CSV table of C-alpha atoms in Angstrom, one decimal:
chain,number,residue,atom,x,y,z
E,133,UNK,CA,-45.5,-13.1,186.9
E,134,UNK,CA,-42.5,-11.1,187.7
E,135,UNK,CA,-40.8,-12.3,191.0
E,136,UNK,CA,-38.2,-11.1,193.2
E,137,UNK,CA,-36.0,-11.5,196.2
E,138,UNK,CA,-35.8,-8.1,197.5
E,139,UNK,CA,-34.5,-8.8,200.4
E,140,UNK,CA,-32.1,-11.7,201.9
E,141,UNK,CA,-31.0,-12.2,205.8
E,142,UNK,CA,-30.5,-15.6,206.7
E,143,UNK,CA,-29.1,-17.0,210.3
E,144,UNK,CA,-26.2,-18.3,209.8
E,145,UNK,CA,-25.7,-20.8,212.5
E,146,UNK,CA,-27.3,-22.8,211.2
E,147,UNK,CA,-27.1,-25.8,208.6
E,148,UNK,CA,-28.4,-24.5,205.1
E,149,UNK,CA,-31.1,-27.1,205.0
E,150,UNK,CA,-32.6,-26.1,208.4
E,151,UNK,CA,-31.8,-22.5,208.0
E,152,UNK,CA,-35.1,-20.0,208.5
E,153,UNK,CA,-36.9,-18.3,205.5
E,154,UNK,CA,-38.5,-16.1,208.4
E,155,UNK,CA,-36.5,-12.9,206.9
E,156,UNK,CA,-36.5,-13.5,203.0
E,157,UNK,CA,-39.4,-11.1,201.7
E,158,UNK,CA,-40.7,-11.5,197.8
E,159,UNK,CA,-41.5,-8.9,195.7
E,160,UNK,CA,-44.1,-10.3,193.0
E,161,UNK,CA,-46.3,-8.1,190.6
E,162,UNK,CA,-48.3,-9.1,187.6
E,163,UNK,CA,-48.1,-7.0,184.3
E,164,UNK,CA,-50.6,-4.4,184.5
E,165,UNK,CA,-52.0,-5.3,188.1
E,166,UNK,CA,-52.8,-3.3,191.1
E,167,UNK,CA,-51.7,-5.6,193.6
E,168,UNK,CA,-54.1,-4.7,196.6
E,169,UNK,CA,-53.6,-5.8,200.6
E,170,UNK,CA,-56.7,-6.9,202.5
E,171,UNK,CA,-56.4,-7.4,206.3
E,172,UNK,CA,-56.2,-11.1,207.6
E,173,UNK,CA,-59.4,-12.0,209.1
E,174,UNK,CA,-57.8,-13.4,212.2
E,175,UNK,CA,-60.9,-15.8,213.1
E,176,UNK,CA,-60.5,-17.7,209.9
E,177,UNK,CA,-58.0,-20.5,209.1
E,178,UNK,CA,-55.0,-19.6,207.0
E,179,UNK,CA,-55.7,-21.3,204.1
E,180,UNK,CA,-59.3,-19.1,203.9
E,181,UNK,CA,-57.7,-15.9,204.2
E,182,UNK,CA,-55.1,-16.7,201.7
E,183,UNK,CA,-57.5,-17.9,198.7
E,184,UNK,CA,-59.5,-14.9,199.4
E,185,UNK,CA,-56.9,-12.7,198.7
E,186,UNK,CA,-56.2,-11.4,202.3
E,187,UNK,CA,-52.9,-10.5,203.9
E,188,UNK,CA,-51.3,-13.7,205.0
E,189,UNK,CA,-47.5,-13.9,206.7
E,190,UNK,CA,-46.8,-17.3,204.8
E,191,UNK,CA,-48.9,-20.0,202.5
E,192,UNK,CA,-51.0,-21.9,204.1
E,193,UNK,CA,-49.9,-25.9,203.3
E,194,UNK,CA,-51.5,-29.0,203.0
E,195,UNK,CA,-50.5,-32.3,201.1
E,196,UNK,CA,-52.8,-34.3,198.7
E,197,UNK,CA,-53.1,-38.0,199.7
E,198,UNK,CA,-51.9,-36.5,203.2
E,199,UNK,CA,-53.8,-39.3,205.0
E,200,UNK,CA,-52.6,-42.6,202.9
E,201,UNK,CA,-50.2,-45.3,202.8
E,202,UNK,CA,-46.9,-43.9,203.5
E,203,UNK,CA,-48.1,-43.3,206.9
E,204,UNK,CA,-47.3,-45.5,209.2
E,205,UNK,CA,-50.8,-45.5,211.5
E,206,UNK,CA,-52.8,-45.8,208.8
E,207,UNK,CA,-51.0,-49.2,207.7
E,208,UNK,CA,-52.0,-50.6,211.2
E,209,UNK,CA,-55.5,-49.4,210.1
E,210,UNK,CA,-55.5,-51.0,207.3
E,211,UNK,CA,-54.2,-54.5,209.0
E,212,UNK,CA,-57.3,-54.4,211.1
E,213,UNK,CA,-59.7,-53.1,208.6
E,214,UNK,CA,-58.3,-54.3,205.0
E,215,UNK,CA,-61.4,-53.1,202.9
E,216,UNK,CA,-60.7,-49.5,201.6
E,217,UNK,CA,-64.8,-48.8,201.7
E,218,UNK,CA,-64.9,-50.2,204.8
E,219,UNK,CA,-62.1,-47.2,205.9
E,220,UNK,CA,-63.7,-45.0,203.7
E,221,UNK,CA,-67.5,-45.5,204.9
E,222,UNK,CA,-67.3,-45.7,208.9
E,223,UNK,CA,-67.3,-42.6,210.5
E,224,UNK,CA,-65.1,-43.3,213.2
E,225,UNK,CA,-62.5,-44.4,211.0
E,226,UNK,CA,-62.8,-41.4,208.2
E,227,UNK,CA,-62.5,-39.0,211.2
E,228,UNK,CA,-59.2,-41.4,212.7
E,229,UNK,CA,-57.5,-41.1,208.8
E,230,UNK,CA,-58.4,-37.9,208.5
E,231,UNK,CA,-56.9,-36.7,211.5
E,232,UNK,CA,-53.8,-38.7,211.2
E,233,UNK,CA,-51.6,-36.1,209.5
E,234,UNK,CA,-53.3,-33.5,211.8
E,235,UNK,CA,-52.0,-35.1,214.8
E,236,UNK,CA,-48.6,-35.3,213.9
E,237,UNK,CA,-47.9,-32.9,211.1
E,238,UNK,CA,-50.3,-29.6,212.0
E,239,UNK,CA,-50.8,-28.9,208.1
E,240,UNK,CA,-53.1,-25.6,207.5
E,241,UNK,CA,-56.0,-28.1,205.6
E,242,UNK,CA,-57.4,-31.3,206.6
E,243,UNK,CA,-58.7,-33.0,204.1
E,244,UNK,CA,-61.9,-35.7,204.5
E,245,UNK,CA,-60.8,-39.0,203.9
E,246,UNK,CA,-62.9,-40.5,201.1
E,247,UNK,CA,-62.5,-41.3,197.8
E,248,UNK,CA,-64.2,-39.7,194.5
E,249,UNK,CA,-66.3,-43.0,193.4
E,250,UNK,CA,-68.0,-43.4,197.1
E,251,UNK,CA,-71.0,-41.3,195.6
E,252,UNK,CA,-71.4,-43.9,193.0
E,253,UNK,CA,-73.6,-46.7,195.1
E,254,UNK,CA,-75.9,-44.5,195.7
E,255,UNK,CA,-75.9,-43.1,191.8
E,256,UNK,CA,-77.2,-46.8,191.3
E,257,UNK,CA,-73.6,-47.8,189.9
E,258,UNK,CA,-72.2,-51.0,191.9
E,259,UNK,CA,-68.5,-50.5,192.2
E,260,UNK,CA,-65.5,-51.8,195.0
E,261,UNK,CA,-61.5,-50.6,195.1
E,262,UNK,CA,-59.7,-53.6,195.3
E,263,UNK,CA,-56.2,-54.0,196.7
E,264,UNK,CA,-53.7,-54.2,194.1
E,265,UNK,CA,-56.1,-53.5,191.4
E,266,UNK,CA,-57.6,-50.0,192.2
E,267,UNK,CA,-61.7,-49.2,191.6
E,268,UNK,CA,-63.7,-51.6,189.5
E,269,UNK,CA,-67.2,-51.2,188.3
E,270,UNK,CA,-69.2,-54.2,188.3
E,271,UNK,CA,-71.5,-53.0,185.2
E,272,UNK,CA,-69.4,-50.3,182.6
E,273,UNK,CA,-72.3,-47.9,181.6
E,274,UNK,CA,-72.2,-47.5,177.8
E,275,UNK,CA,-75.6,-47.5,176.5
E,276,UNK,CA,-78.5,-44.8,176.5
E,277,UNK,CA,-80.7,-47.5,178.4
E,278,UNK,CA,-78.0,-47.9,181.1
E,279,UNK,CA,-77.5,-44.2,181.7
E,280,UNK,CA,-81.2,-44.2,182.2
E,281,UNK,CA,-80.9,-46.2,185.2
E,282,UNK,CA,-78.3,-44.1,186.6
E,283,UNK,CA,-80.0,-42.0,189.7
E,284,UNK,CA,-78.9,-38.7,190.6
E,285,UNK,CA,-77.3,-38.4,194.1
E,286,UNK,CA,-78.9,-37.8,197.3
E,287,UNK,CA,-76.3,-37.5,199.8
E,288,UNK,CA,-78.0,-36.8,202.9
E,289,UNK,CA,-79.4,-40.9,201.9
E,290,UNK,CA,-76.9,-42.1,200.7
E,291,UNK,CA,-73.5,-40.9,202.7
E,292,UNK,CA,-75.1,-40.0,205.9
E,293,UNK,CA,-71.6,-41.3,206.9
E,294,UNK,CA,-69.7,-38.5,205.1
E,295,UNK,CA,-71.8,-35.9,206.8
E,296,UNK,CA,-71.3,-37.1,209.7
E,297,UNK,CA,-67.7,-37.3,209.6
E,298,UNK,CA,-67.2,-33.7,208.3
E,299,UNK,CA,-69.3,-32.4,211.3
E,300,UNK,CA,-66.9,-34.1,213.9
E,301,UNK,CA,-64.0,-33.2,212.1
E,302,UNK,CA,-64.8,-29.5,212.7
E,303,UNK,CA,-64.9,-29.8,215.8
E,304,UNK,CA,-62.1,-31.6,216.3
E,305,UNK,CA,-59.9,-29.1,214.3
E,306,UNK,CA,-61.2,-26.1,215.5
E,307,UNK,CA,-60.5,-23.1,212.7
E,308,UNK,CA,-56.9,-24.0,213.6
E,309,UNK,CA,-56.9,-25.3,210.3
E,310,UNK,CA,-59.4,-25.5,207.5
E,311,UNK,CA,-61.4,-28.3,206.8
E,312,UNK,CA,-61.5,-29.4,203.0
E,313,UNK,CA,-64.1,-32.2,201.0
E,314,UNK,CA,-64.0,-33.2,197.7
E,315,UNK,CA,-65.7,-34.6,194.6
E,316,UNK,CA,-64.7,-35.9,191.6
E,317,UNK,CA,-65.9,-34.2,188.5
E,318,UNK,CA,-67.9,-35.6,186.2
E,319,UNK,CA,-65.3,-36.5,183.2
E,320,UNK,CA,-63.4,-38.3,185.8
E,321,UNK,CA,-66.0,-39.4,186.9
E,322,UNK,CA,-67.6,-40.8,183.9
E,323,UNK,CA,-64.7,-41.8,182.6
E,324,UNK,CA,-64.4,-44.5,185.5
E,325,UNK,CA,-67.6,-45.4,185.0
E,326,UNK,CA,-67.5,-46.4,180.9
E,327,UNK,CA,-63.9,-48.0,181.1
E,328,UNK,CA,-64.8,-49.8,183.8
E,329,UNK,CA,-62.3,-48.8,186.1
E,330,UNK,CA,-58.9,-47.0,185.7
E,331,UNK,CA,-57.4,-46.7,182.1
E,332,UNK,CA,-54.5,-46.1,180.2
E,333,UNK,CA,-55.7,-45.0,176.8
E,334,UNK,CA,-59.6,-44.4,177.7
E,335,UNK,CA,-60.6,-46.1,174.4
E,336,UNK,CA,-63.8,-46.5,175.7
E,337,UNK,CA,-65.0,-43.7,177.0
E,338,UNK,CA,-63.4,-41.4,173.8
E,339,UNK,CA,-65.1,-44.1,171.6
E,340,UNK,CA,-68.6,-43.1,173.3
E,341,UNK,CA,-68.2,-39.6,173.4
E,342,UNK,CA,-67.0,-39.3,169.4
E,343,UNK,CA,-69.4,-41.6,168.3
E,344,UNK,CA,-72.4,-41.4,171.0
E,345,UNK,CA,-71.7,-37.8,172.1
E,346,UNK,CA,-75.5,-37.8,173.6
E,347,UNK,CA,-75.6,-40.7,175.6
E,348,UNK,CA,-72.2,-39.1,177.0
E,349,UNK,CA,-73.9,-35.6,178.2
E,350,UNK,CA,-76.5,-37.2,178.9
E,351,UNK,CA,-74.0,-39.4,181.7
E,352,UNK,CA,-72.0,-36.3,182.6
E,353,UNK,CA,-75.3,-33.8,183.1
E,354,UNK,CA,-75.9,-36.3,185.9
E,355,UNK,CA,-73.1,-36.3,187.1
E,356,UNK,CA,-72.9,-32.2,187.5
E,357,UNK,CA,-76.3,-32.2,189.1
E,358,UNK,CA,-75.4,-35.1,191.7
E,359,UNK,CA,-71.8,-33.5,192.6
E,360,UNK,CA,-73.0,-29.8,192.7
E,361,UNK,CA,-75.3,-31.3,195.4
E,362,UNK,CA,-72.3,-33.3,197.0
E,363,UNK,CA,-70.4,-30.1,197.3
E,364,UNK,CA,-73.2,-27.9,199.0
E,365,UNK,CA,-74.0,-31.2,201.1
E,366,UNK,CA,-70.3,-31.3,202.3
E,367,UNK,CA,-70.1,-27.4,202.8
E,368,UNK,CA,-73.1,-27.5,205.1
E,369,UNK,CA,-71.6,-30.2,207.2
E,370,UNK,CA,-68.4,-28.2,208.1
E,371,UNK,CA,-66.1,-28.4,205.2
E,372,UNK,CA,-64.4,-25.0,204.7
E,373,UNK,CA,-63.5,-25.8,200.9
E,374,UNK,CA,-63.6,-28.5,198.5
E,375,UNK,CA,-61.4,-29.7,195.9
E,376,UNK,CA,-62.8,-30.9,192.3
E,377,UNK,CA,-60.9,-34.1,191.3
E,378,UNK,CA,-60.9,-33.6,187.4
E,379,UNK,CA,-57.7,-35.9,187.0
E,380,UNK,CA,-58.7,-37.2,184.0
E,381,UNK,CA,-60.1,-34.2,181.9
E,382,UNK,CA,-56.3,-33.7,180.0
E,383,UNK,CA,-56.5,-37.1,178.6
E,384,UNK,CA,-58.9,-34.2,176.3
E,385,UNK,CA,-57.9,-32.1,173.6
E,386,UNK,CA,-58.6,-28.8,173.8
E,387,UNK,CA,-61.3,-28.9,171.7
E,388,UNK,CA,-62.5,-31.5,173.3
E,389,UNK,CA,-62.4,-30.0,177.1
E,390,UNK,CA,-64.0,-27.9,176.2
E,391,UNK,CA,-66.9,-29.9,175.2
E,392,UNK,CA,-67.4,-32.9,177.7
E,393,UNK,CA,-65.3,-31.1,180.7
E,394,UNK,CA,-65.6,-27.2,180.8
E,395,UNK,CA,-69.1,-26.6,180.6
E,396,UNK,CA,-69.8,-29.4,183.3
E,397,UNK,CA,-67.2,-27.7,186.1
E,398,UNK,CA,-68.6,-24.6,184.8
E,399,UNK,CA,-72.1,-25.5,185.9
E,400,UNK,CA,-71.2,-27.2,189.1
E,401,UNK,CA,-69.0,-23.7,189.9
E,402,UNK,CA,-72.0,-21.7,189.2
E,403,UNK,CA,-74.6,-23.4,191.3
E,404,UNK,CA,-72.6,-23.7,194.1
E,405,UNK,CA,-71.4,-20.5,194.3
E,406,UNK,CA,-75.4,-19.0,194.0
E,407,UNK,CA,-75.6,-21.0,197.8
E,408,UNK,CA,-72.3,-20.8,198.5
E,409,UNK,CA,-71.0,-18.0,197.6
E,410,UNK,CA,-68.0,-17.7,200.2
E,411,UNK,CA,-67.2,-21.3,199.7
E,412,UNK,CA,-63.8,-21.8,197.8
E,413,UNK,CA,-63.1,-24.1,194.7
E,414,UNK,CA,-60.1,-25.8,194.1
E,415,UNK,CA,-59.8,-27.2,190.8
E,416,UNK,CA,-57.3,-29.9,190.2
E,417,UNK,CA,-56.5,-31.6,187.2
E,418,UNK,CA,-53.2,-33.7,186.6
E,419,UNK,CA,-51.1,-33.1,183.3
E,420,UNK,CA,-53.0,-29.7,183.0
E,421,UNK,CA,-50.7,-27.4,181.5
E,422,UNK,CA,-51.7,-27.4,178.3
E,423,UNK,CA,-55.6,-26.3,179.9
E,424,UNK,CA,-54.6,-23.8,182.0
E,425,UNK,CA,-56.2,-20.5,180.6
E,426,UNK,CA,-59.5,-23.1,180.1
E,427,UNK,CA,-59.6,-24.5,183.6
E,428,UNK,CA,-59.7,-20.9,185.0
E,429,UNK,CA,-62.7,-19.9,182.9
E,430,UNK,CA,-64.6,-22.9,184.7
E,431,UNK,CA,-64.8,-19.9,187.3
E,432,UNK,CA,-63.4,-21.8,190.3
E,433,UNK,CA,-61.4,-20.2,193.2
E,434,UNK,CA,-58.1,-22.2,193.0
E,435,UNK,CA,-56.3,-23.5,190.0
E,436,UNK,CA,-54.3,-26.8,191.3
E,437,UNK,CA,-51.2,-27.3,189.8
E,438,UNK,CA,-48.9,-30.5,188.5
E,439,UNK,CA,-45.0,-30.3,188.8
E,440,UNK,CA,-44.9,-30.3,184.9
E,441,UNK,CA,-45.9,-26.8,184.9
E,442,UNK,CA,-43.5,-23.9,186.1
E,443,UNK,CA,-45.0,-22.2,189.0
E,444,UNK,CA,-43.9,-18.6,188.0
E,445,UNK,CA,-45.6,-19.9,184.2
E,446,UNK,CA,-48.5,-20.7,186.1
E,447,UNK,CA,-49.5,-17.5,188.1
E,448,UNK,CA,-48.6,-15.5,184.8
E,449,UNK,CA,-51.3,-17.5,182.8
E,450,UNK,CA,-54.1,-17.8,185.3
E,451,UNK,CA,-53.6,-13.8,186.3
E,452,UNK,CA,-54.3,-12.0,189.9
E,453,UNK,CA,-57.5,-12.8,190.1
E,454,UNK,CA,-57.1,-17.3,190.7
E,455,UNK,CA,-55.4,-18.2,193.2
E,456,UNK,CA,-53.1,-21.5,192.8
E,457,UNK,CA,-52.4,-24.4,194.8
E,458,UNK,CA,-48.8,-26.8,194.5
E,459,UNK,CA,-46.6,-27.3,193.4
E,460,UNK,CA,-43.6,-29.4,194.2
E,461,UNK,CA,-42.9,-32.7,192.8
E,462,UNK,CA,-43.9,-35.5,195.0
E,463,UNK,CA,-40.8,-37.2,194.0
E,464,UNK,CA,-38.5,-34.6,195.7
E,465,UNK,CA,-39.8,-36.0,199.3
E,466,UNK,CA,-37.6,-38.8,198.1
E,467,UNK,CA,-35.0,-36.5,198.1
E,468,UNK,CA,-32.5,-34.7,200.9
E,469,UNK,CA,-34.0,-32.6,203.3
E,470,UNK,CA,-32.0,-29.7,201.5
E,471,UNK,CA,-33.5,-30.2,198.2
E,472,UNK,CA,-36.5,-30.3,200.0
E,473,UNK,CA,-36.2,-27.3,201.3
E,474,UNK,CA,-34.7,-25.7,198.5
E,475,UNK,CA,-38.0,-26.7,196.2
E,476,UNK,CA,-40.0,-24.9,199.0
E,477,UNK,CA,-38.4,-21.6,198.9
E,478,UNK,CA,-38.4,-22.1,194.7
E,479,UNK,CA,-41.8,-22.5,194.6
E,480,UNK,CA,-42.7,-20.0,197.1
E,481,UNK,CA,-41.1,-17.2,195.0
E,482,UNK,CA,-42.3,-17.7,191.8
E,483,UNK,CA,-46.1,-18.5,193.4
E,484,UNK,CA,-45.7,-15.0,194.6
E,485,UNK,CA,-46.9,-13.5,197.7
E,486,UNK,CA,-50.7,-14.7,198.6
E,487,UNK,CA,-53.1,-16.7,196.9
E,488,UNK,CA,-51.0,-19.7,197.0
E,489,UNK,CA,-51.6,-22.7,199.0
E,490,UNK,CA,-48.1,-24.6,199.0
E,491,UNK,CA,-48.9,-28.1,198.2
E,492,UNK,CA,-47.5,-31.2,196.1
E,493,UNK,CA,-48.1,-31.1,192.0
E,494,UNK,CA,-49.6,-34.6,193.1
E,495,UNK,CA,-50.5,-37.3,196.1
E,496,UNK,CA,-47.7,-38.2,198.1
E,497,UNK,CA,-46.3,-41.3,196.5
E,498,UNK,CA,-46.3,-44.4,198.6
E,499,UNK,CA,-42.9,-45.2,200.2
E,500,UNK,CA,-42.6,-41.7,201.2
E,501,UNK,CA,-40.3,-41.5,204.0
E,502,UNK,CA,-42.5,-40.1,207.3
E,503,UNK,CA,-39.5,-37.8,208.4
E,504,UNK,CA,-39.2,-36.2,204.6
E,505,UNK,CA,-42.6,-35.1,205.2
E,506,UNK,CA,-42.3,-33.7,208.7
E,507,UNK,CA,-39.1,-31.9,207.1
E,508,UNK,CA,-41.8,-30.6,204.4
E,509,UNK,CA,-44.2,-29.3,206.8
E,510,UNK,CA,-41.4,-27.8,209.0
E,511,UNK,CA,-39.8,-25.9,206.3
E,512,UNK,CA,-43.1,-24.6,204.7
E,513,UNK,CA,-44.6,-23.1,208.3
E,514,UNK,CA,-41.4,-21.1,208.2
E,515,UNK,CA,-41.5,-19.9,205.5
E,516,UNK,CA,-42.4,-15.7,205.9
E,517,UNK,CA,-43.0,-13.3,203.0
């Protein structure tokens, strides 16, 4: 992607770090592209028009892990209510966490807050997220036998909660912002699943698939019926998009994604979009630069991307037609309110103007200071093209 300032007029009264972008317009084209300008479907959030390609004064923002421990309110939650399923399966308190950033930050997406393993109970795979230790499942799947026991998902039985919770938050927010679900995809998913719970080499999972690749598909073809049903479950209880969680896919080669990942997204893209056709995919995977070109060809909307991968790098790869999502380094919130803002207006300009959702290349990290994060969403909803 070739991006330019074309035009600079900052107020100068002010501090650099609080100064407005409202003036700074950014000339982007892609080699060979006919950049075309669709007019902004007013009734529709932000973050719609802009993944659909329509004419949008700014990118819409939103934060992954918005609603989470660095927040203040949900930390007295959590003193009250200490079990994360607990927070994570009552509808009243999904819909309080969920609107916690709302309430005091006004990003452009609320996100549903759940987790990607809540499907898993009612996939017939007991599991818990333990403080300090993260998810654990009680019984690893491994064998052909134990897959066979796996059930595919019903979610209208089994989440009623989730439903529920998606329904209220629409009303709540009010198109003033868009509301997003998500899923984990069924790599992730899987991988969870066979290791037992997180993983740092994913021995186990990488020992089935090379040496039992058929008990494997067998795993994940579940797993792509049950979440392409979770999605169009979620979309016709009020969510506006949903995000695919594929954080583990790069652990993959290539090769390899292409094999026990790519095909799977690809199906769960395609069957949604058949009763969903206006529903947007975002597609997020962590460490994914070296997938890029691959992840796009799953067909989804939005390419998600890490802070390891240059902004200006990704557009270029993925071409006009995906539009991208991130992607500043959580670890700058850490940082002064000018870097902050400087890594705003960096990213902006080399994402281009529209079809970018300004987001982190990751959750916010826990410790997070609550006023870096106002800064963030401050700055961002200034920004203009």
């Amino acid at each position: 992607m070739l991006c330019g300032v074309v035009s600079t007029s900052f107020t100068s009264i002010l501090p650099r770090n609080k100064q407005p972008y409202l003036s700074k317009s950014i000339s982007c084209s892609l080699p060979g592209a006919v950049v075309e300008t669709k007019a902004t479907n007013v009734a529709e959030p932000l973050l719609l028009n802009a993944v659909r390609g329509l004419e949008v004064e700014r990118p819409p923002v939103w934060l992954m892990r918005q609603a989470g421990r660095y927040m203040k309110s949900y930390q007295a939650i959590c003193e009250k209510h200490p079990s994360f399923r607990e927070r994570s399966e009552n509808v009243d308190l999904v819909v309080e966490i969920s609107l916690q950033p709302w309430k005091v930050f006004k990003p452009d997406g609320v996100i549903l807050f759940s987790d990607i393993l809540t499907p898993l109970s009612g996939m017939n795979i007991p599991f818990d997220i333990v403080k300090g230790k993260g998810p654990v499942i009680f019984d690893p799947v491994y064998s052909a036998g134990q897959v066979d026991q796996v059930r595919e998902f019903i979610p209208e039985e089994s989440v009623p909660y989730v439903g529920e919770a998606l329904s209220i938050l629409r009303k709540e927010v009010d198109n003033k912002a868009a509301v997003l679900g998500f899923v984990g995809a069924p790599f992730t998913l899987a991988s969870y699943v066979v290791e037992g719970g997180s993983s740092k080499h994913f021995s186990k999972i990488k020992r089935l698939a090379f040496s039992e690749p058929k008990i494997l598909h067998s795993l994940l073809q579940k797993f792509t019926t049950s979440m392409a049903r979770y999605i169009q479950y979620q979309a016709d209880n009020g969510a506006q998009a949903v995000q695919i969680f594929d954080s583990w896919a790069t652990e993959l080669s290539p090769v390899d994604f292409e094999q026990f990942s790519l095909p799977y997204l690809k199906q769960i893209i395609d069957t949604v979009k058949k009763s969903h056709p206006e529903l947007p995919l975002i597609l997020y995977a962590s460490g994914s630069g070296g997938l890029l070109e691959r992840i796009a060809a799953t067909g989804v909307d939005v390419v998600s991307l890490d802070w390891t991968v240059d902004m200006a790098d990704g557009r270029k790869r993925l071409g006009p037609n995906v539009a991208i999502q991130g992607n500043v380094d959580p670890g700058v919130l850490f940082g002064s309110k000018e870097l902050i803002s400087d890594r705003i207006y960096d990213t902006v300009k080399k994402a281009g103007r529209g079809k970018h959702i300004l987001n982190l290349g990751h959750g916010i990290v826990v410790g997070t200071p609550e006023e870096n994060v106002a800064h963030f969403f401050e700055v961002a909803k200034g920004v203009r093209y």
